[in-house]
Coordinates of C-alpha atoms and ligand atoms in Angstrom, one line a residue:
M1 CA 0.2 -0.1 -0.1
S2 CA 1.7 3.0 -0.7
V3 CA 2.0 6.1 1.3
R4 CA -0.5 8.3 -1.4
T5 CA -3.0 6.1 -1.6
L6 CA -2.9 5.9 2.2
S7 CA -3.6 9.2 2.8
L8 CA -5.6 10.4 -0.1
K9 CA -8.2 7.8 1.0
A10 CA -7.8 8.6 5.0
L11 CA -8.1 12.4 3.4
L12 CA -11.5 11.3 2.5
F13 CA -12.6 9.5 5.2
L14 CA -12.2 12.3 7.3
G15 CA -14.0 14.9 5.0
L16 CA -16.8 12.4 4.7
C17 CA -16.6 13.2 9.5
Q18 CA -16.9 16.7 8.2
V19 CA -20.2 16.1 6.7
G20 CA -21.3 15.2 9.3
R21 CA -25.1 12.4 9.8
R22 CA -27.5 14.5 11.5
G23 CA -26.8 17.7 8.2
L24 CA -27.9 14.7 6.1
A25 CA -31.2 13.7 8.7
S26 CA -34.4 14.0 6.9
A27 CA -37.9 13.3 8.6
P28 CA -37.9 14.4 12.2
D29 CA -38.2 11.6 14.0
L30 CA -42.1 11.0 15.6
R31 CA -42.0 7.3 17.8
E32 CA -39.9 8.6 21.1
P33 CA -36.7 7.5 22.1
P34 CA -35.3 3.7 23.5
K35 CA -35.2 4.4 27.3
K36 CA -32.7 1.3 27.7
I37 CA -29.8 -0.7 25.7
A38 CA -28.3 -3.6 26.5
I39 CA -24.4 -5.7 25.0
V40 CA -23.8 -8.7 25.7
G41 CA -19.7 -9.1 25.0
A42 CA -17.1 -6.2 26.5
G43 CA -14.7 -7.1 23.4
I44 CA -14.4 -4.0 20.4
G45 CA -17.4 -5.0 18.3
G46 CA -19.7 -4.7 22.2
T47 CA -17.9 -1.7 23.3
A48 CA -17.9 -0.3 19.7
A49 CA -21.7 -0.6 19.0
A50 CA -22.4 0.8 22.6
Y51 CA -20.2 4.1 21.2
F52 CA -22.0 4.4 18.3
L53 CA -25.6 3.5 19.8
R54 CA -24.3 6.6 22.4
Q55 CA -23.2 8.6 19.4
E56 CA -27.1 7.5 17.0
F57 CA -29.6 7.7 20.4
G58 CA -27.6 10.6 21.7
P59 CA -27.4 10.9 26.0
G60 CA -31.3 10.7 27.3
V61 CA -30.7 6.3 26.5
K62 CA -29.5 4.5 29.5
I63 CA -26.8 1.8 27.7
D64 CA -25.2 -1.5 30.0
V65 CA -23.1 -3.2 28.5
Y66 CA -23.4 -7.5 30.0
E67 CA -19.6 -8.5 29.7
A68 CA -18.9 -12.2 31.1
D69 CA -14.8 -12.3 31.7
T70 CA -12.5 -9.2 31.4
V71 CA -13.0 -5.9 29.0
G72 CA -11.2 -6.5 25.2
G73 CA -12.0 -10.6 25.2
R74 CA -10.1 -11.6 22.0
L75 CA -8.3 -7.9 22.8
A76 CA -5.8 -9.2 26.1
T77 CA -2.3 -9.3 27.3
E78 CA -0.5 -11.4 29.6
N79 CA 2.5 -9.5 31.8
I80 CA 6.1 -10.8 31.8
E81 CA 8.3 -10.0 33.9
G82 CA 7.0 -6.3 34.4
R83 CA 5.9 -6.1 31.1
D84 CA 2.0 -6.1 29.2
Y85 CA 2.1 -8.4 25.8
E86 CA -0.6 -8.8 23.1
T87 CA -1.8 -11.8 23.1
G88 CA -4.9 -12.3 21.2
G89 CA -5.6 -9.7 18.2
S90 CA -2.4 -7.7 17.6
I91 CA -2.2 -6.3 13.9
I92 CA -4.0 -3.4 13.3
H93 CA -4.1 -2.1 8.8
P94 CA -3.3 1.5 7.9
L95 CA -6.7 1.4 5.9
N96 CA -8.6 0.0 8.9
L97 CA -10.5 3.9 9.3
H98 CA -12.3 3.0 12.6
M99 CA -9.7 1.8 14.4
K100 CA -7.0 5.5 13.6
H101 CA -10.9 7.3 14.5
F102 CA -10.9 5.2 18.4
V103 CA -8.0 6.0 19.1
D104 CA -7.3 9.4 17.4
R105 CA -11.0 10.0 19.4
L106 CA -10.0 8.3 23.0
G107 CA -6.7 10.1 23.1
L108 CA -4.9 7.1 22.8
S109 CA -1.5 6.5 20.2
V110 CA -0.4 4.5 17.6
R111 CA 2.7 2.0 19.3
A112 CA 6.8 3.2 18.4
D113 CA 7.2 0.8 15.4
V114 CA 10.7 -1.6 15.3
P115 CA 10.9 -3.3 12.3
S116 CA 10.8 -6.4 11.7
K117 CA 12.3 -9.7 9.1
M118 CA 9.7 -12.1 8.1
A119 CA 11.2 -15.7 7.3
I120 CA 8.8 -18.6 5.8
F121 CA 10.3 -22.6 7.6
D122 CA 9.5 -25.8 5.6
G123 CA 10.3 -27.7 8.7
K124 CA 13.7 -28.3 7.1
E125 CA 15.2 -25.2 6.5
L126 CA 14.4 -21.2 6.0
M127 CA 12.6 -21.0 2.2
F128 CA 13.4 -16.9 2.4
E129 CA 14.2 -15.3 4.2
E130 CA 13.6 -11.0 3.7
S131 CA 16.5 -8.4 4.0
D132 CA 17.2 -4.9 5.4
W133 CA 16.7 -4.1 1.8
F134 CA 13.7 -3.8 0.3
I135 CA 15.5 -4.1 -3.4
V136 CA 16.8 -7.4 -2.4
N137 CA 13.5 -8.6 -1.2
F138 CA 11.9 -7.8 -4.3
L139 CA 14.6 -8.9 -6.4
R140 CA 14.8 -12.4 -4.5
M141 CA 10.5 -12.7 -4.9
L142 CA 11.1 -11.4 -8.2
W143 CA 13.8 -14.2 -8.7
R144 CA 12.0 -17.7 -6.6
Y145 CA 8.3 -15.9 -7.7
G146 CA 8.6 -13.7 -10.7
F147 CA 5.3 -11.0 -11.0
N148 CA 3.4 -12.8 -8.6
A149 CA 4.0 -11.2 -5.7
L150 CA 4.0 -7.4 -7.7
R151 CA 0.8 -8.6 -8.5
M152 CA -0.5 -10.2 -4.9
H153 CA -0.5 -5.8 -4.1
M154 CA -2.2 -4.9 -6.7
W155 CA -5.5 -7.8 -6.4
V156 CA -5.1 -7.0 -3.3
E157 CA -5.2 -3.0 -3.5
G158 CA -8.3 -4.3 -5.6
I159 CA -10.3 -5.3 -2.8
L160 CA -9.9 -3.2 -0.4
D161 CA -10.5 -0.6 -3.0
K162 CA -14.0 -2.1 -3.0
F163 CA -14.5 -2.5 0.6
M164 CA -13.6 0.8 1.4
R165 CA -16.9 1.7 -0.7
I166 CA -18.4 0.2 3.5
Y167 CA -17.0 3.9 4.8
Q168 CA -18.8 6.6 2.8
Y169 CA -21.9 3.9 3.6
Q170 CA -22.4 4.2 6.9
Q171 CA -21.1 8.3 6.7
F172 CA -23.6 8.6 5.0
S173 CA -26.0 6.3 7.6
Y174 CA -26.7 3.4 5.4
S175 CA -27.4 0.1 7.2
F176 CA -27.8 -2.9 5.7
S177 CA -29.3 -5.9 7.2
S178 CA -27.2 -9.0 6.8
A179 CA -24.0 -9.6 6.3
D180 CA -24.2 -10.7 2.8
R181 CA -25.9 -7.3 1.8
L182 CA -23.1 -5.4 3.5
V183 CA -20.7 -7.7 0.8
H184 CA -22.5 -7.1 -1.9
A185 CA -22.9 -3.3 -1.4
M186 CA -19.4 -3.3 -1.5
G187 CA -18.2 -5.3 -4.7
G188 CA -21.4 -6.9 -6.2
D189 CA -21.9 -10.5 -7.2
E190 CA -18.2 -10.6 -8.1
F191 CA -17.6 -10.4 -3.6
L192 CA -20.0 -12.4 -2.9
A193 CA -18.4 -14.9 -5.4
L194 CA -15.2 -14.6 -2.9
L195 CA -17.7 -16.7 -0.8
N196 CA -18.4 -19.7 -2.5
K197 CA -14.5 -20.4 -3.3
T198 CA -10.8 -20.7 -2.4
L199 CA -8.5 -18.0 -1.6
E200 CA -6.2 -20.8 -3.7
E201 CA -8.7 -21.2 -6.1
A202 CA -9.3 -17.7 -6.9
M203 CA -5.2 -17.3 -7.4
L204 CA -5.6 -20.0 -9.3
A205 CA -8.0 -18.3 -11.7
H206 CA -6.0 -15.6 -11.9
G207 CA -2.5 -16.8 -12.9
F208 CA -0.4 -16.8 -10.0
S209 CA 1.8 -19.8 -9.7
Q210 CA 1.1 -23.5 -7.2
T211 CA 4.5 -22.6 -6.2
F212 CA 4.3 -19.1 -4.4
I213 CA 0.5 -19.8 -3.2
N214 CA 2.6 -22.9 -1.4
E215 CA 5.4 -21.0 -0.9
I216 CA 4.4 -17.7 0.0
V217 CA 0.2 -17.8 0.0
T218 CA -0.7 -20.7 2.5
P219 CA 1.8 -18.9 5.2
I220 CA -0.1 -15.6 5.2
S221 CA -2.8 -17.3 5.8
R222 CA -1.6 -20.1 8.3
V223 CA 0.1 -17.3 11.2
N224 CA -3.1 -14.9 10.4
Y225 CA -5.7 -17.7 10.8
G226 CA -4.6 -20.6 11.3
Q227 CA -6.0 -22.1 8.0
S228 CA -4.6 -23.7 5.0
V229 CA -5.4 -21.1 1.6
R230 CA -8.8 -24.0 1.7
L231 CA -10.3 -21.1 3.7
H232 CA -13.2 -18.8 1.2
A233 CA -11.2 -16.3 -1.0
F234 CA -12.3 -13.2 1.5
A235 CA -11.2 -14.4 4.3
G236 CA -7.8 -15.0 2.3
S237 CA -7.2 -12.0 1.1
V238 CA -8.3 -9.4 4.3
S239 CA -5.3 -12.1 5.6
L240 CA -3.6 -10.8 2.6
A241 CA -3.9 -7.7 3.3
G242 CA -2.1 -8.6 6.8
A243 CA 1.2 -8.5 5.5
D244 CA 0.8 -5.3 4.3
S245 CA 2.9 -2.3 5.3
G246 CA 2.2 0.5 7.6
L247 CA 0.4 -2.2 10.4
W248 CA -0.2 -1.1 13.2
S249 CA -0.8 -1.3 17.3
V250 CA -1.8 1.1 19.9
D251 CA 0.5 2.3 22.5
G252 CA -0.3 0.5 25.8
G253 CA -1.9 -2.9 24.0
N254 CA -4.9 -3.3 21.9
K255 CA -7.4 -3.5 24.9
R256 CA -7.2 0.5 25.8
V257 CA -9.8 1.6 23.2
C258 CA -12.7 -1.0 24.4
S259 CA -11.8 0.4 27.8
G260 CA -12.5 3.3 26.2
L261 CA -15.0 3.3 24.0
L262 CA -16.7 2.0 27.8
Y263 CA -16.0 5.2 29.7
H264 CA -16.2 7.5 26.0
S265 CA -20.3 5.4 25.5
K266 CA -21.0 6.8 29.6
A267 CA -22.5 3.1 29.3
E268 CA -22.7 0.5 32.5
L269 CA -20.1 -1.8 33.1
I270 CA -21.8 -5.4 34.3
A271 CA -19.4 -6.9 35.4
A272 CA -22.5 -10.4 34.7
R273 CA -23.0 -13.7 32.7
V274 CA -25.8 -13.1 30.2
T275 CA -27.2 -17.3 30.2
N276 CA -30.9 -15.9 28.3
I277 CA -33.2 -13.2 27.3
A278 CA -36.6 -13.9 26.9
L279 CA -39.0 -11.8 25.1
K280 CA -41.8 -9.8 26.9
T281 CA -44.9 -8.0 25.6
R282 CA -46.8 -5.3 26.5
P283 CA -49.6 -3.6 25.7
S284 CA -49.5 0.2 24.8
K285 CA -52.4 2.4 25.9
S286 CA -52.5 2.7 22.4
G287 CA -53.8 -1.1 21.7
T288 CA -50.7 -1.7 20.4
I289 CA -48.0 -4.6 21.5
T290 CA -44.8 -3.4 23.4
N291 CA -42.2 -5.8 22.1
F292 CA -39.2 -5.9 25.6
Y293 CA -36.4 -7.9 26.1
E294 CA -35.6 -9.8 29.4
V295 CA -31.5 -10.0 30.3
N296 CA -31.2 -12.8 32.3
Y297 CA -27.5 -13.3 34.1
V298 CA -25.6 -14.1 36.7
G299 CA -23.4 -12.1 38.9
D300 CA -21.5 -11.9 41.8
S301 CA -24.1 -11.0 43.6
G302 CA -26.1 -14.0 42.1
P303 CA -28.5 -13.8 38.6
A304 CA -30.5 -10.8 38.0
H305 CA -32.7 -9.6 35.1
S306 CA -33.1 -6.6 33.5
L307 CA -35.7 -5.4 30.5
Y308 CA -34.1 -3.6 27.3
D309 CA -36.4 -2.1 24.6
I310 CA -33.0 -2.7 22.3
V311 CA -30.7 -5.1 22.5
V312 CA -27.4 -6.3 20.7
L313 CA -25.7 -9.3 21.0
A314 CA -21.7 -8.9 20.2
T315 CA -19.8 -12.2 20.8
P316 CA -20.5 -15.1 18.5
L317 CA -23.7 -17.6 19.6
H318 CA -21.2 -20.7 18.7
Q319 CA -20.0 -23.8 20.2
G320 CA -18.1 -22.4 23.4
L321 CA -18.3 -18.8 23.1
S322 CA -21.8 -18.5 24.3
D323 CA -24.1 -20.2 26.0
I324 CA -27.4 -17.8 25.5
A325 CA -30.9 -19.6 25.6
F326 CA -33.6 -17.5 23.9
S327 CA -37.7 -17.5 25.3
G328 CA -40.8 -16.7 23.8
F329 CA -39.4 -16.1 20.8
S330 CA -41.3 -17.1 17.5
P331 CA -40.0 -19.1 15.3
S332 CA -37.5 -19.7 17.8
L333 CA -34.1 -18.8 17.9
P334 CA -31.2 -20.7 18.9
S335 CA -28.7 -21.3 21.4
H336 CA -25.9 -21.4 18.7
F337 CA -25.0 -21.7 15.0
P338 CA -24.2 -23.8 13.2
G339 CA -20.3 -23.7 12.6
R340 CA -17.1 -23.9 14.2
Y341 CA -15.1 -21.5 15.4
H342 CA -11.1 -22.6 14.7
Q343 CA -8.6 -23.4 18.1
T344 CA -4.9 -21.2 17.5
V345 CA -2.8 -21.5 20.8
S346 CA -0.7 -18.7 21.9
T347 CA 2.2 -19.3 23.6
L348 CA 4.9 -17.0 25.6
V349 CA 8.1 -17.9 25.8
L350 CA 10.6 -15.8 27.9
G351 CA 13.9 -18.0 26.9
R352 CA 16.5 -18.2 24.0
L353 CA 15.3 -19.2 20.6
N354 CA 17.1 -23.2 19.5
V355 CA 18.0 -21.9 16.1
S356 CA 19.3 -25.1 15.1
Y357 CA 16.2 -26.0 14.1
L358 CA 15.0 -22.8 11.5
D359 CA 18.5 -23.1 10.5
T360 CA 21.6 -25.5 11.3
K361 CA 24.5 -23.9 9.5
R362 CA 23.4 -20.6 10.4
K363 CA 25.3 -19.5 13.8
P364 CA 22.8 -18.4 15.9
S365 CA 24.1 -14.4 16.5
E366 CA 23.6 -13.8 13.0
F367 CA 20.4 -15.0 13.5
L368 CA 18.5 -11.7 12.4
V369 CA 14.7 -12.6 11.5
S370 CA 11.9 -12.1 14.3
D371 CA 9.1 -14.1 12.4
V372 CA 9.0 -17.1 10.9
F373 CA 5.6 -18.1 9.0
T374 CA 5.1 -21.7 7.7
T375 CA 4.5 -24.0 4.7
D376 CA 1.3 -26.6 5.2
N377 CA 3.8 -28.7 6.4
E378 CA 0.7 -31.8 9.0
K379 CA 4.5 -32.3 10.7
L380 CA 5.1 -29.2 12.1
G381 CA 2.5 -28.6 14.9
I382 CA 2.6 -24.7 14.5
S383 CA 1.5 -22.4 12.4
S384 CA 4.8 -19.2 13.0
V385 CA 7.0 -18.7 16.0
S386 CA 7.3 -14.8 16.2
S387 CA 9.9 -12.2 18.2
L388 CA 7.1 -10.2 21.2
D389 CA 7.5 -6.5 21.1
P390 CA 5.9 -5.4 24.8
V391 CA 3.1 -3.1 24.4
H392 CA 4.9 0.5 25.3
I393 CA 7.8 0.7 23.5
T394 CA 10.4 2.5 26.1
H395 CA 12.7 5.0 24.4
G396 CA 15.9 4.0 23.3
Y397 CA 14.6 -0.4 22.8
S398 CA 16.1 -2.9 21.4
R399 CA 15.1 -6.0 20.7
P400 CA 16.8 -8.8 21.7
L401 CA 18.3 -10.8 19.3
A402 CA 17.7 -14.3 18.1
H403 CA 20.6 -15.5 21.0
Q404 CA 19.4 -13.5 23.5
T405 CA 17.0 -14.3 26.1
A406 CA 13.5 -12.8 24.4
V407 CA 9.9 -13.3 24.6
W408 CA 8.5 -15.4 21.4
K409 CA 4.5 -15.7 20.4
V410 CA 4.1 -19.7 18.8
F411 CA 0.6 -20.0 17.1
S412 CA -0.1 -24.1 16.9
P413 CA -4.1 -24.7 16.8
E414 CA -3.1 -27.4 19.4
P415 CA -1.4 -27.4 23.5
L416 CA 2.5 -27.6 23.0
T417 CA 3.9 -30.0 24.1
E418 CA 7.2 -30.6 26.5
E419 CA 9.0 -31.6 23.7
Q420 CA 8.5 -29.6 21.6
L421 CA 8.8 -26.8 23.5
K422 CA 12.2 -28.0 24.2
T423 CA 12.7 -28.3 20.6
L424 CA 11.7 -24.9 19.5
F425 CA 13.8 -23.1 22.2
I426 CA 17.0 -23.7 24.4
S427 CA 15.9 -22.9 27.6
Q428 CA 13.0 -21.3 28.6
E429 CA 12.4 -19.0 31.7
H430 CA 8.7 -18.2 31.8
V431 CA 5.9 -19.2 29.9
V432 CA 2.1 -18.2 29.0
E433 CA -0.6 -20.6 27.3
K434 CA -3.6 -18.7 25.9
R435 CA -6.1 -21.4 24.1
W436 CA -8.6 -18.8 21.7
L437 CA -11.5 -20.6 20.0
A438 CA -9.8 -17.7 18.0
Y439 CA -12.2 -16.7 14.8
P440 CA -14.4 -18.4 12.4
S441 CA -13.3 -22.4 10.7
Y442 CA -13.7 -20.7 7.7
R443 CA -14.5 -22.9 4.2
A444 CA -15.7 -22.4 0.6
P445 CA -18.3 -22.6 -0.6
E446 CA -18.6 -21.0 3.1
R447 CA -22.5 -20.6 5.0
R448 CA -24.1 -18.3 4.3
P449 CA -23.8 -16.2 7.6
P450 CA -26.4 -15.9 10.3
P451 CA -28.9 -12.7 10.2
F452 CA -28.0 -8.7 11.6
I453 CA -31.7 -8.8 12.8
L454 CA -33.0 -11.8 15.0
H455 CA -36.5 -10.1 16.3
H456 CA -37.2 -6.7 16.0
N457 CA -35.8 -4.4 18.7
L458 CA -32.6 -7.8 18.7
Y459 CA -29.0 -7.8 16.8
Y460 CA -26.1 -9.9 17.0
L461 CA -22.7 -7.7 15.7
S462 CA -20.8 -11.2 15.2
P463 CA -22.2 -12.9 12.3
I464 CA -19.6 -10.2 10.2
E465 CA -17.2 -12.8 11.4
W466 CA -17.7 -15.5 8.5
V467 CA -16.6 -12.8 5.9
A468 CA -13.5 -12.3 7.9
S469 CA -13.0 -12.1 11.0
A470 CA -10.7 -8.6 12.5
M471 CA -11.3 -6.4 15.3
E472 CA -11.9 -3.3 11.9
M473 CA -14.5 -5.9 10.6
S474 CA -15.8 -5.9 14.5
A475 CA -16.3 -2.4 14.2
L476 CA -17.3 -1.0 11.0
S477 CA -20.7 -4.0 11.9
A478 CA -21.3 -2.3 15.2
R479 CA -20.9 0.6 13.7
N480 CA -23.6 -1.1 11.0
I481 CA -25.4 -2.3 14.1
A482 CA -26.3 1.3 15.9
L483 CA -27.3 2.5 12.1
L484 CA -30.0 -0.2 11.7
A485 CA -30.7 0.2 15.4
Y486 CA -31.7 3.6 15.1
H487 CA -33.2 4.5 11.5
R488 CA -35.6 0.1 11.6
W489 CA -36.7 2.1 16.2
H490 CA -37.1 5.5 13.6
G491 CA -38.6 3.7 10.8
H492 CA -36.3 5.2 8.7
T493 CA -36.8 2.5 5.8
A494 CA -34.8 4.6 3.0
K495 CA -31.5 4.4 5.0
V496 CA -31.8 -0.1 4.8
D497 CA -30.5 -1.7 2.0
Q498 CA -30.6 0.0 -0.2
E499 CA -29.4 -1.0 -3.8
G500 CA -27.2 0.7 -6.5
L501 CA -25.6 2.9 -3.4
H502 CA -21.8 3.6 -4.5
A503 CA -23.3 5.0 -8.4
R504 CA -25.7 6.8 -6.2
L505 CA -22.6 8.8 -4.4
R506 CA -20.5 8.8 -5.9
G507 CA -21.9 12.2 -7.4
E508 CA -21.7 13.2 -3.8
L509 CA -17.9 13.5 -3.3
Ligands
FAD601 C1 -5.1 -15.8 18.3 C2 -6.0 -14.1 17.5 C3 -5.2 -13.3 16.4 C4 -5.7 -12.4 16.3 N1 -5.2 -11.8 15.1 C5 -5.3 -10.4 14.9 C6 -5.5 -9.5 14.4 O1 -3.9 -9.1 14.1 N2 -5.9 -8.4 13.6 C7 -6.9 -7.9 14.3 O2 -7.3 -7.6 13.3 N3 -7.7 -9.6 14.4 C8 -7.1 -10.1 15.5 N4 -7.3 -11.5 15.3 C9 -9.6 -11.1 15.4 C10 -9.6 -10.8 16.6 O3 -9.1 -10.2 17.9 C11 -11.4 -10.2 16.8 O4 -11.7 -10.9 15.5 C12 -12.4 -9.4 17.9 O5 -11.2 -9.0 18.9 C13 -13.5 -9.5 17.7 O6 -13.9 -8.7 19.1 P1 -15.5 -9.2 18.7 O7 -16.2 -8.2 19.9 O8 -15.9 -9.1 17.7 O9 -15.2 -10.4 19.6 P2 -14.7 -10.9 21.3 O10 -13.3 -10.1 21.7 O11 -14.6 -12.5 21.4 O12 -16.0 -9.8 22.1 C14 -17.6 -11.2 22.8 C15 -16.8 -10.6 24.7 O13 -18.7 -11.4 25.0 C16 -17.8 -11.8 26.2 N5 -18.9 -12.6 26.6 C17 -19.4 -14.0 25.7 N6 -20.9 -14.5 26.1 C18 -21.2 -13.4 27.2 C19 -23.0 -14.2 28.1 N7 -23.0 -14.9 28.1 N8 -22.4 -12.1 28.5 C20 -21.5 -12.0 29.2 N9 -20.3 -11.8 28.5 C21 -20.3 -13.4 27.0 C22 -17.0 -12.5 26.1 O14 -15.6 -12.7 27.9 C23 -16.3 -11.5 24.9 O15 -15.0 -11.1 26.2 C24 -6.8 -12.3 16.0 C25 -7.8 -13.3 17.5 C26 -7.2 -13.9 18.2 C27 -7.6 -14.9 18.8
NAG602 C1 -22.7 -19.3 -4.5 O1 -23.3 -20.2 -3.6 C2 -24.8 -20.3 -3.8 C3 -24.9 -21.9 -3.4 O2 -23.6 -22.9 -3.1 C4 -25.2 -19.9 -4.6 O3 -27.0 -20.3 -4.0 C5 -24.8 -18.6 -4.9 O4 -25.6 -18.0 -5.5 C6 -23.3 -18.5 -5.4 N1 -22.9 -16.7 -4.5 C7 -22.3 -17.1 -5.2 C8 -21.9 -15.0 -6.2 O5 -21.4 -17.0 -7.0
NAG603 C1 17.5 -28.1 18.4 O1 17.1 -28.3 17.9 C2 17.7 -29.3 16.8 C3 17.1 -29.3 15.4 O2 15.9 -30.0 15.5 C4 17.9 -30.7 17.4 O3 17.8 -31.6 17.3 C5 18.0 -29.8 19.1 O4 17.8 -31.5 19.9 C6 16.8 -29.5 19.5 N1 17.2 -29.0 21.0 C7 18.8 -28.0 21.3 C8 18.5 -28.0 23.3 O5 19.5 -27.3 21.1

C-alpha cells in the first residue's frame, strides 16, 4: 500500500466526517427514543456498538454492557517480567479507519514501530528470508516468483478499494440487514463470489503460480487465521492485507480501545454472564403491543434480570463461545448457530530460541529473523514463531536477538507439548499459554452467515466474522448495527438495504 493512496483515502474519510450525519437527516423523528439498550460482550464489537449507539440515540438512553470475563475479549495481554504482551488480536491495517478513528478520538496513540524481518520455514529449512533492503527483497521475490508478489499486492489493493466503500456508506448513514447484503453493497456479485471459492482457487484462476501460493500465500493465511489456503477467498484476501506494510497496534495494548470506548460512551459495565434472553410483550395505551427483552444474567451477587427496548449481541453464538438461551420467541432462536471456531493456541515463551532447529548452518548470533511463518506441513505442529515486543516501547528499546533471552510467541492449533517446547527453545524461563477459539473455521463455499436482525429490536453483531474476522470487521459491524437499530426504531426504511449505493453516492463527493 503506497503512502499516497493511504493519505488520499484518509483525507476522503476525514472530509466525510465533517459532513456529519445529523446534517443529512431528513424527517423529524416521531417515535419516542428507546430508554434502555443492552449489549452483551465487551470486546471491540460490543464496546464499539456502545460508542456508535450513543452517537445515534444521544445522551438520553441508558446503555448497559454485560461482560462475563474481561473487557477486551479477544484483545488481551499477558504480563511477563513487568511488561505486557498481546496474546490475541495484535495487528491493525493502515486503512482500518474505524480503529484509527477510535485511537484518535480516545487520545490513545500508535505503538512505536520496531522493524521486523520475516522468513518462511518448511519444517527443514528457511526457504525464504527477508533482507533489510527493499530492493534486495524485491529482487529475491522476482527471482523466485516472477511478478506474483507484485500482482498479489495489486489484487489485494483492488479488493481493498471496494472494501473502503463501506466507510462512505456509513458516513451517509446507510445500513444493511445482513452480512451478505453488506458485502454485496461493497463489491457486488464479484465480492459475494469470493465467499464461494477458496483463496487457492481464486488465485489460481487469476494466474498466480502454485509455488507462490504454497510458499508465500499459505504461510500468511496460516499465521493470520491458522488455516490453509482452503479458507474462502474473502477471508483469504483480508489475511493477505495483513502482510501489507504500515501495520500498527495501540500503544499500551489494543484492549485499551475497548475500555476507552466504554468510558466515552458513558455505558454502564455489568460484570455478569448473560444466560437467557426472554421476549416480553406489553399492550400500550394505543392498543398496540410493545416488545421488551428481559436479559437474565448471573453476576457476583447471584442471578438477576433487567428489561430493555433494544439488545445487541456482540459475541459469537457458537459452541464453546457463549451459551445464551432464548425464550418466548416464535420462531424460536437457537443458542448456537452452525459452524465452528478454529482453535489457535498462543504460547508466549521467555527464553532462547533454538536457532539450529530453523537453520542448522547459521550461528545464533547471526540469526536476525523476527517472524517465522510456516508452510502447510502437518508434521510441523506450529503455524508461526515470532519475536514479540511489549505493548509499550520505551525509549532506547531494541529487540533482543535470537541468541539472547527474548519473548517469543508461538501459534499452534494444539497446545505445545514439553517435547515441542524443548525442540523450539534452548531455555524457557517463563511460559504462558492462552487457548483461543480464535476465528471461524472457514470453508468454501461458505454457509450464509446468520442475520444481523434476530428479532424486531434484537441484533447480532458477530455474523460479520464469517466474512472475515478482525478488529475492524467487528467495529464496522458495530457501526452498521447502531445505524440499523436507529433507522429501524424510527422507521427510516430508505436507510436500510439500499441497492446501487456506490453509483448513487459517487456524485456526492
Ligand atoms: C490469536 C488471535 C490473533 C488475532 N489476530 C488478529 C490481528 O492481528 N488483527 C485483527 O484485526 N484481528 C485479529 N484477531 C481477531 C480479533 O481479535 C477478533 O476478530 C476481535 O477481537 C473480535 O472482537 P469481538 O468484540 O467481536 O468478539 P470478542 O472479543 O470475542 O468479544 C466477545 C465478548 O463477549 C463476552 N461474552 C461471551 N458470552 C457472554 C455472555 N453470555 N455474557 C456476557 N458476556 C459474554 C466474552 O467474554 C467476550 O469478552 C485475532 C484473534 C485471535 C484469537
Ligand atoms: C454461492 O454459492 C451458493 C450455493 O452454495 C449460490 O446459491 C450462490 O448463488 C453463489 N453466489 C455467488 C455470488 O456466486
Ligand atoms: C534444537 O534443534 C535441533 C534440530 O532440530 C535438535 O536436534 C536439538 O535437540 C534441539 N534442541 C537443542 C537444545 O539444541
